Tab-separated table of C-alpha atoms and ligand atoms in Angstrom:
chain	number	residue	atom	x	y	z
A	1	MET	CA	-26.185	16.095	80.538
A	2	GLY	CA	-26.403	12.534	81.510
A	3	THR	CA	-28.790	10.356	79.373
A	4	GLU	CA	-29.533	6.728	79.728
A	5	SER	CA	-30.023	5.073	76.340
A	6	LYS	CA	-32.928	2.892	75.801
A	7	ASP	CA	-30.738	0.528	73.875
A	8	ILE	CA	-28.922	-2.619	75.339
A	9	PRO	CA	-25.865	-1.093	77.096
A	10	CYS	CA	-22.336	-1.789	75.844
A	11	LYS	CA	-20.278	-4.108	77.982
A	12	ILE	CA	-16.607	-4.037	79.077
A	13	LEU	CA	-15.251	-7.341	77.671
A	14	GLY	CA	-11.853	-6.911	78.940
A	15	ILE	CA	-9.450	-4.491	80.664
A	16	GLY	CA	-5.612	-4.020	80.554
A	17	SER	CA	-3.049	-1.651	81.616
A	18	HIS	CA	0.773	-0.984	81.363
A	19	VAL	CA	3.206	1.159	83.167
A	20	PRO	CA	6.838	1.616	82.293
A	21	SER	CA	9.410	-0.131	84.555
A	22	ASN	CA	11.361	2.957	85.644
A	23	ILE	CA	9.942	3.785	88.981
A	24	ILE	CA	10.937	7.161	90.662
A	25	ASP	CA	9.987	7.608	94.333
A	26	ASN	CA	9.825	10.933	95.945
A	27	ASN	CA	13.329	10.701	97.511
A	28	LYS	CA	14.791	9.986	94.185
A	29	LEU	CA	12.960	12.904	92.691
A	30	SER	CA	14.194	15.266	95.351
A	31	GLU	CA	17.779	14.550	94.121
A	32	ARG	CA	16.789	16.451	90.991
A	33	VAL	CA	14.230	18.902	92.164
A	34	ASP	CA	14.025	21.253	95.173
A	35	THR	CA	11.284	19.237	96.919
A	36	SER	CA	10.845	16.495	99.592
A	37	ASP	CA	9.071	13.292	100.165
A	38	GLU	CA	7.316	15.020	103.070
A	39	TRP	CA	5.764	17.983	100.955
A	40	ILE	CA	4.861	15.758	97.959
A	41	THR	CA	3.157	13.079	100.302
A	42	THR	CA	1.214	15.541	102.500
A	43	ARG	CA	0.137	17.837	99.594
A	44	THR	CA	-0.762	15.156	97.066
A	45	GLY	CA	-0.591	11.662	98.433
A	46	ILE	CA	1.789	10.642	95.678
A	47	LYS	CA	4.860	8.404	96.746
A	48	GLN	CA	6.295	7.536	93.424
A	49	ARG	CA	5.548	7.491	89.627
A	50	CYS	CA	6.719	5.490	86.676
A	51	PHE	CA	8.538	7.192	83.689
A	52	ALA	CA	9.054	5.866	80.112
A	53	ASN	CA	12.465	5.704	78.670
A	54	GLU	CA	13.500	8.226	75.979
A	55	GLU	CA	12.941	5.762	73.105
A	56	GLU	CA	9.517	4.700	74.573
A	57	ALA	CA	6.563	6.816	73.152
A	58	THR	CA	2.871	6.997	74.215
A	59	SER	CA	1.962	4.513	71.339
A	60	ASP	CA	4.257	1.956	72.951
A	61	LEU	CA	2.556	2.118	76.340
A	62	ALA	CA	-1.009	2.179	74.541
A	63	PHE	CA	-0.128	-0.953	72.551
A	64	MET	CA	0.950	-2.788	75.696
A	65	ALA	CA	-2.336	-1.940	77.392
A	66	ALA	CA	-4.294	-2.806	74.368
A	67	GLN	CA	-2.767	-6.274	74.151
A	68	ASN	CA	-3.474	-6.901	77.785
A	69	ALA	CA	-7.038	-5.866	77.312
A	70	LEU	CA	-7.386	-8.065	74.290
A	71	ASP	CA	-5.999	-10.895	76.261
A	72	ASP	CA	-8.344	-10.251	79.110
A	73	ALA	CA	-11.295	-10.219	76.738
A	74	LYS	CA	-9.933	-13.395	75.088
A	75	ILE	CA	-10.298	-11.873	71.609
A	76	SER	CA	-7.908	-11.200	68.812
A	77	PRO	CA	-6.954	-7.820	67.284
A	78	ASN	CA	-8.989	-8.809	64.179
A	79	ASP	CA	-12.076	-8.695	66.224
A	80	ILE	CA	-11.719	-5.016	66.841
A	81	ASP	CA	-13.215	-2.550	64.272
A	82	LEU	CA	-12.941	0.692	66.046
A	83	ILE	CA	-9.856	2.303	67.938
A	84	ILE	CA	-10.113	5.409	70.003
A	85	VAL	CA	-7.145	6.729	72.068
A	86	ALA	CA	-7.426	9.473	74.657
A	87	THR	CA	-4.160	11.347	75.116
A	88	ILE	CA	-2.686	14.738	75.534
A	89	THR	CA	0.900	13.459	74.789
A	90	PRO	CA	0.444	11.825	71.349
A	91	ASP	CA	3.600	10.462	69.807
A	92	MET	CA	3.472	13.443	67.342
A	93	ALA	CA	0.806	16.073	66.468
A	94	PHE	CA	-0.315	13.838	63.494
A	95	PRO	CA	-1.005	11.129	62.584
A	96	SER	CA	-3.010	10.111	65.621
A	97	THR	CA	-1.669	7.655	68.093
A	98	ALA	CA	-4.804	5.563	67.354
A	99	CYS	CA	-3.418	5.146	63.813
A	100	LEU	CA	0.078	4.137	65.064
A	101	ILE	CA	-1.337	1.355	67.439
A	102	GLN	CA	-3.700	0.122	64.744
A	103	HIS	CA	-0.535	-0.617	62.682
A	104	LYS	CA	1.304	-2.121	65.727
A	105	LEU	CA	-1.732	-4.327	66.217
A	106	GLY	CA	-1.715	-5.309	62.660
A	107	ILE	CA	-5.355	-4.590	61.801
A	108	PRO	CA	-5.360	-2.326	58.827
A	109	LYS	CA	-8.439	-0.301	57.693
A	110	VAL	CA	-10.011	-0.015	61.250
A	111	THR	CA	-11.508	3.341	62.070
A	112	SER	CA	-8.890	4.948	64.355
A	113	PHE	CA	-8.595	8.471	65.996
A	114	ASP	CA	-7.618	10.349	69.015
A	115	VAL	CA	-9.648	12.207	71.588
A	116	GLU	CA	-8.175	15.161	73.477
A	117	ALA	CA	-10.043	16.063	76.586
A	118	ALA	CA	-7.016	15.947	78.918
A	119	CYS	CA	-7.577	13.815	82.083
A	120	SER	CA	-11.309	13.464	81.165
A	121	GLY	CA	-10.337	11.960	77.884
A	122	PHE	CA	-10.820	8.375	78.616
A	123	LEU	CA	-14.294	8.888	79.732
A	124	TYR	CA	-15.007	11.046	76.860
A	125	ALA	CA	-13.739	8.271	74.553
A	126	LEU	CA	-16.019	5.770	76.254
A	127	ASP	CA	-18.950	7.862	75.664
A	128	ILE	CA	-18.062	8.389	71.991
A	129	ALA	CA	-17.258	4.596	71.571
A	130	ASP	CA	-20.632	3.737	73.247
A	131	GLY	CA	-22.493	5.967	70.880
A	132	MET	CA	-20.636	4.660	67.691
A	133	LEU	CA	-21.218	0.925	68.824
A	134	LYS	CA	-24.983	1.709	69.467
A	135	SER	CA	-25.165	3.190	65.938
A	136	GLY	CA	-24.832	-0.363	64.756
A	137	ARG	CA	-22.117	0.451	62.381
A	138	TYR	CA	-19.339	-0.896	64.663
A	139	ASN	CA	-19.119	-4.033	66.728
A	140	ARG	CA	-16.169	-3.919	68.998
A	141	ALA	CA	-14.085	-0.892	70.193
A	142	LEU	CA	-10.617	-0.642	71.628
A	143	VAL	CA	-10.735	2.386	74.015
A	144	VAL	CA	-7.241	3.517	75.313
A	145	GLY	CA	-6.150	6.301	77.642
A	146	ALA	CA	-2.365	6.681	77.286
A	147	GLU	CA	0.238	9.346	78.357
A	148	LYS	CA	3.789	10.051	78.443
A	149	LEU	CA	3.501	13.140	80.549
A	150	SER	CA	7.241	13.021	81.362
A	151	SER	CA	7.669	14.363	77.875
A	152	ILE	CA	6.011	17.653	78.582
A	153	MET	CA	7.006	18.068	82.282
A	154	ASP	CA	9.012	21.112	83.202
A	155	TRP	CA	11.890	19.954	85.486
A	156	ALA	CA	12.477	23.715	86.459
A	157	ASP	CA	8.774	23.991	87.705
A	158	ARG	CA	8.693	22.093	91.112
A	159	THR	CA	4.895	22.935	91.444
A	160	THR	CA	4.097	20.614	88.477
A	161	CYS	CA	6.928	18.180	87.774
A	162	VAL	CA	6.290	16.199	91.109
A	163	LEU	CA	2.693	15.424	90.194
A	164	PHE	CA	2.694	13.426	87.029
A	165	GLY	CA	3.698	9.949	85.760
A	166	ASP	CA	3.365	7.847	82.515
A	167	GLY	CA	1.203	4.862	81.971
A	168	ALA	CA	-1.783	3.448	79.834
A	169	GLY	CA	-4.977	1.703	80.377
A	170	ALA	CA	-7.398	0.073	77.858
A	171	VAL	CA	-10.949	-1.576	77.623
A	172	ILE	CA	-12.656	-3.577	74.897
A	173	LEU	CA	-16.222	-2.479	74.409
A	174	SER	CA	-18.968	-4.374	72.742
A	175	ARG	CA	-22.811	-4.481	72.506
A	176	GLU	CA	-22.501	-8.438	72.518
A	177	GLY	CA	-21.085	-10.624	75.178
A	178	ASP	CA	-20.743	-10.345	79.014
A	179	GLY	CA	-19.135	-7.828	81.281
A	180	PRO	CA	-19.779	-4.728	83.276
A	181	ARG	CA	-22.447	-2.554	81.631
A	182	LEU	CA	-22.011	0.972	80.820
A	183	ILE	CA	-25.351	2.512	81.842
A	184	GLY	CA	-24.862	6.296	81.993
A	185	PHE	CA	-22.745	9.151	80.726
A	186	ASN	CA	-22.265	12.930	81.496
A	187	CYS	CA	-19.573	14.861	79.602
A	188	GLY	CA	-19.109	18.706	79.727
A	189	ALA	CA	-16.601	21.446	79.423
A	190	ASP	CA	-15.979	25.121	80.213
A	191	GLY	CA	-13.482	26.648	77.688
A	192	SER	CA	-13.655	30.224	79.314
A	193	ASN	CA	-10.135	29.991	81.019
A	194	PRO	CA	-7.831	27.624	79.054
A	195	SER	CA	-4.607	28.911	80.602
A	196	LEU	CA	-5.430	27.440	83.983
A	197	LEU	CA	-3.883	24.312	82.647
A	198	HIS	CA	-2.333	24.148	79.284
A	199	GLN	CA	0.738	23.503	77.104
A	200	PRO	CA	0.880	26.990	75.269
A	201	ALA	CA	3.351	26.234	72.599
A	202	GLY	CA	3.533	23.786	69.613
A	203	GLY	CA	0.216	24.526	68.190
A	204	SER	CA	-0.931	27.084	65.607
A	205	LEU	CA	-1.089	29.893	68.109
A	206	MET	CA	2.665	29.585	69.195
A	207	PRO	CA	4.412	27.305	66.766
A	208	ALA	CA	7.982	25.908	67.743
A	209	SER	CA	10.509	28.884	67.598
A	210	GLU	CA	13.507	29.957	69.579
A	211	LYS	CA	11.030	32.335	71.434
A	212	SER	CA	8.651	29.449	72.308
A	213	ILE	CA	11.655	27.367	73.633
A	214	ALA	CA	13.009	30.257	75.602
A	215	ALA	CA	9.693	30.780	77.267
A	216	ARG	CA	9.494	27.104	78.104
A	217	GLY	CA	6.199	27.047	76.236
A	218	HIS	CA	6.370	23.329	75.229
A	219	PHE	CA	5.948	22.364	78.793
A	220	LEU	CA	2.692	21.850	80.825
A	221	LYS	CA	1.785	24.861	82.944
A	222	MET	CA	-0.822	25.028	85.710
A	223	ASN	CA	-2.507	27.224	88.282
A	224	GLY	CA	-2.699	24.381	90.851
A	225	LYS	CA	-4.744	26.140	93.495
A	226	GLU	CA	-7.499	27.187	91.033
A	227	ILE	CA	-7.486	23.922	89.364
A	228	PHE	CA	-7.838	22.226	92.759
A	229	LYS	CA	-10.927	24.238	93.478
A	230	SER	CA	-12.571	23.816	90.214
A	231	ALA	CA	-11.754	20.052	90.201
A	232	VAL	CA	-13.681	19.338	93.320
A	233	ARG	CA	-16.694	21.639	92.207
A	234	VAL	CA	-17.079	20.118	88.666
A	235	MET	CA	-16.575	16.481	89.697
A	236	GLU	CA	-19.183	16.828	92.444
A	237	ALA	CA	-21.591	18.378	89.721
A	238	ALA	CA	-20.784	15.841	87.103
A	239	ALA	CA	-21.419	12.911	89.481
A	240	THR	CA	-24.581	14.210	91.125
A	241	ASP	CA	-26.236	15.306	87.840
A	242	LEU	CA	-25.538	11.868	86.295
A	243	LEU	CA	-26.821	9.957	89.419
A	244	ILE	CA	-30.027	12.275	89.612
A	245	SER	CA	-30.710	11.720	85.812
A	246	HIS	CA	-30.745	7.934	86.423
A	247	GLY	CA	-32.983	8.047	89.554
A	248	LEU	CA	-30.014	7.202	91.732
A	249	SER	CA	-28.282	8.834	94.703
A	250	ALA	CA	-24.847	8.726	96.342
A	251	LYS	CA	-26.156	5.957	98.535
A	252	ASP	CA	-26.563	3.604	95.672
A	253	VAL	CA	-22.841	3.831	94.648
A	254	ASP	CA	-20.706	0.855	95.669
A	255	HIS	CA	-17.408	2.064	94.096
A	256	VAL	CA	-15.937	5.374	92.840
A	257	ILE	CA	-12.979	5.342	90.485
A	258	PRO	CA	-11.991	8.876	90.389
A	259	HIS	CA	-9.433	10.715	88.272
A	260	GLN	CA	-6.125	10.127	90.131
A	261	ALA	CA	-4.752	13.648	90.647
A	262	ASN	CA	-4.413	14.274	94.350
A	263	ALA	CA	-5.561	12.452	97.477
A	264	ARG	CA	-6.742	15.893	98.983
A	265	ILE	CA	-8.979	16.230	95.879
A	266	VAL	CA	-10.436	12.701	96.400
A	267	GLU	CA	-10.952	13.428	100.099
A	268	SER	CA	-12.922	16.715	99.398
A	269	LEU	CA	-15.116	14.878	96.715
A	270	SER	CA	-15.877	12.203	99.190
A	271	LEU	CA	-17.003	14.806	101.687
A	272	ARG	CA	-19.039	16.728	99.222
A	273	LEU	CA	-20.723	13.760	97.565
A	274	GLU	CA	-21.184	12.182	100.965
A	275	ILE	CA	-19.734	8.905	99.724
A	276	PRO	CA	-17.337	7.265	102.242
A	277	LEU	CA	-13.749	7.546	101.345
A	278	GLU	CA	-13.433	3.599	101.564
A	279	LYS	CA	-15.549	3.449	98.421
A	280	PHE	CA	-12.942	5.514	96.407
A	281	PHE	CA	-10.288	3.449	94.628
A	282	CYS	CA	-6.980	5.178	94.701
A	283	ASN	CA	-3.568	4.155	93.325
A	284	LEU	CA	-2.132	7.728	92.854
A	285	ASP	CA	0.425	6.956	95.546
A	286	ARG	CA	2.178	4.529	93.052
A	287	TYR	CA	1.631	6.227	89.735
A	288	GLY	CA	0.986	9.947	90.262
A	289	ASN	CA	-1.398	11.695	87.993
A	290	THR	CA	-1.267	9.972	84.434
A	291	SER	CA	-4.060	12.019	83.075
A	292	ALA	CA	-6.185	10.090	80.494
A	293	ALA	CA	-4.636	6.807	81.634
A	294	SER	CA	-5.558	7.301	85.353
A	295	ILE	CA	-9.008	5.956	85.287
A	296	PRO	CA	-8.448	2.761	83.127
A	297	LEU	CA	-5.249	2.030	85.065
A	298	ALA	CA	-7.233	2.390	88.230
A	299	LEU	CA	-10.150	0.243	86.928
A	300	ASP	CA	-7.756	-2.437	85.899
A	301	GLU	CA	-6.095	-2.778	89.266
A	302	ALA	CA	-9.495	-2.654	91.140
A	303	LYS	CA	-10.768	-5.486	88.832
A	304	LYS	CA	-7.563	-7.549	89.542
A	305	ALA	CA	-8.063	-7.053	93.204
A	306	SER	CA	-11.494	-8.538	92.787
A	307	LEU	CA	-13.160	-5.416	94.149
A	308	PHE	CA	-16.200	-5.318	92.007
A	309	LYS	CA	-19.108	-7.877	92.862
A	310	PRO	CA	-21.928	-8.565	90.311
A	311	GLY	CA	-24.748	-6.021	90.636
A	312	GLN	CA	-22.738	-3.402	92.275
A	313	LEU	CA	-22.772	0.238	91.005
A	314	GLY	CA	-19.528	2.004	89.871
A	315	LEU	CA	-19.140	5.734	89.228
A	316	MET	CA	-16.063	6.931	87.308
A	317	VAL	CA	-15.439	10.714	87.334
A	318	ALA	CA	-12.726	12.940	86.045
A	319	PHE	CA	-11.844	16.638	85.302
A	320	GLY	CA	-9.001	17.990	83.399
A	321	ALA	CA	-7.652	20.942	81.213
A	322	GLY	CA	-10.271	22.640	79.224
A	323	LEU	CA	-11.808	22.566	81.641
A	324	THR	CA	-13.431	19.329	80.949
A	325	TRP	CA	-15.354	16.878	83.054
A	326	SER	CA	-17.051	13.579	82.778
A	327	SER	CA	-18.766	10.865	84.760
A	328	VAL	CA	-19.877	7.267	83.669
A	329	LEU	CA	-21.838	4.876	85.568
A	330	VAL	CA	-21.136	1.117	85.340
A	331	ARG	CA	-23.219	-1.822	86.534
A	332	PHE	CA	-20.812	-4.756	87.390
B	401	UT7	O1	-5.365	16.320	86.363
B	401	UT7	C1	-5.481	17.771	86.722
B	401	UT7	C2	-4.190	18.250	87.099
B	401	UT7	N1	-3.967	19.061	88.202
B	401	UT7	C3	-4.259	18.864	89.482
B	401	UT7	O2	-5.107	18.033	89.934
B	401	UT7	C4	-3.586	19.729	90.483
B	401	UT7	C5	-4.434	20.436	91.437
B	401	UT7	N2	-3.709	21.222	92.361
B	401	UT7	C6	-3.035	20.593	93.358
B	401	UT7	O3	-2.976	19.350	93.453
B	401	UT7	C7	-2.345	21.462	94.282
B	401	UT7	O4	-2.560	22.804	94.153
B	401	UT7	C8	-0.615	21.374	94.249
B	401	UT7	C9	-0.294	19.999	94.793
B	401	UT7	C10	-0.230	21.501	92.777
B	401	UT7	C11	-0.089	22.398	95.171
B	401	UT7	O5	-0.676	22.279	96.515
B	401	UT7	P1	-0.970	23.716	97.291
B	401	UT7	O6	-1.262	23.201	98.569
B	401	UT7	O7	-1.903	24.377	96.445
B	401	UT7	O8	0.486	24.378	97.373
B	401	UT7	P2	0.845	25.836	96.887
B	401	UT7	O9	0.870	25.916	95.431
B	401	UT7	O10	-0.062	26.803	97.647
B	401	UT7	O11	2.329	25.930	97.481
B	401	UT7	C12	2.610	26.058	99.035
B	401	UT7	C13	3.966	26.168	99.144
B	401	UT7	C14	4.607	27.287	98.348
B	401	UT7	O12	5.640	27.815	99.177
B	401	UT7	P3	5.339	29.238	100.026
B	401	UT7	O13	4.971	30.198	98.992
B	401	UT7	O14	4.230	28.837	100.943
B	401	UT7	O15	6.577	29.400	100.714
B	401	UT7	C15	5.312	26.665	97.187
B	401	UT7	O16	6.319	27.255	96.683
B	401	UT7	O17	4.735	24.857	98.661
B	401	UT7	C16	5.735	25.305	97.831
B	401	UT7	N3	5.902	24.165	96.731
B	401	UT7	C17	6.782	23.131	97.075
B	401	UT7	N4	7.582	22.864	97.983
B	401	UT7	C18	8.213	21.781	97.912
B	401	UT7	C19	5.258	24.148	95.689
B	401	UT7	N5	5.680	22.936	95.123
B	401	UT7	C20	6.581	22.279	95.949
B	401	UT7	C21	7.254	21.229	95.955
B	401	UT7	N6	8.177	20.890	96.820
B	401	UT7	N7	7.274	20.269	94.804
């Protein structure tokens, strides 16, 4: 449930993002998959997505986003003493992608670890970083959401492979300094039906084998219809509970930065929350669903478009495999 800390809120000192340069629009995709621009656009709102090259990994995208966030915050990597990366597509099972970017940033010894909460991962990571900073044991956190979803997409499954893209977004969080304040968090999960959205092979339950490869078990699998219904329900609840626990209502919200999965999910959420669609920031038409990267990528674009005015209230809200959900309130 949502709680508002009595402590001084953590601030976002800087935001950055990065997407690979290889843009694939729906027409290009339909040369490879039995689909069409018309189907993808009307069912999802997605027009194009960016894919990383074969030699580019999630840590490369994460590193670029981190650099951009550090530049935006006007601080050096040496000012960071905590790195958290949210991802479901780490470079490898271990070590963590956070450790890999720690080395790329040249800041040895800094506490570094990954968080896996699928598309809610970035907001989970913000919640964790906020708690660690408020403990007083850390001063400045680099929080990244990064994915190379093209590495787990099944090109033989047109119901999923048209939906996803690669990218990364990052923020610098601190108790000191100026910037948008994180004022409330609400994370939750329901693990009762994991196979609604999962990557079944490659873990201890189904290690890599000829059988797992034949079953295409190393690719993402999803029950799209059920996920759609759950997404709208859990995001509505995550947002409403958080607002109520802070004595706020939908009318107080100036901007919603939702997880960028499907324009129809965003429209349904807008109706259910009774927050006008114009208040929702969407860039899924250009990037598709980038899972843990989707919210920081949207946050960065919205900030660069000078959308946020001082004093306004922002609501970030996500859902993902698990099922997981999360909402975070930010006062600009
Ligand atoms: O971050 C969380 C990740 N997941 C999501 O957010 C996904 C949530 N779910 C969705 O966004 C939607 O369920 C989808 C976009 C995945 C699918 O939309 P839908 O309206 O639920 O379509 P459907 O699965 O019911 O399929 C409708 C038809 C089927 O044909 P028939 O059986 O009606 O003849 C599919 O075979 O569309 C067909 N279809 C396609 N046609 C062209 C499915 N995928 C495609 C495709 N191109 N890519």
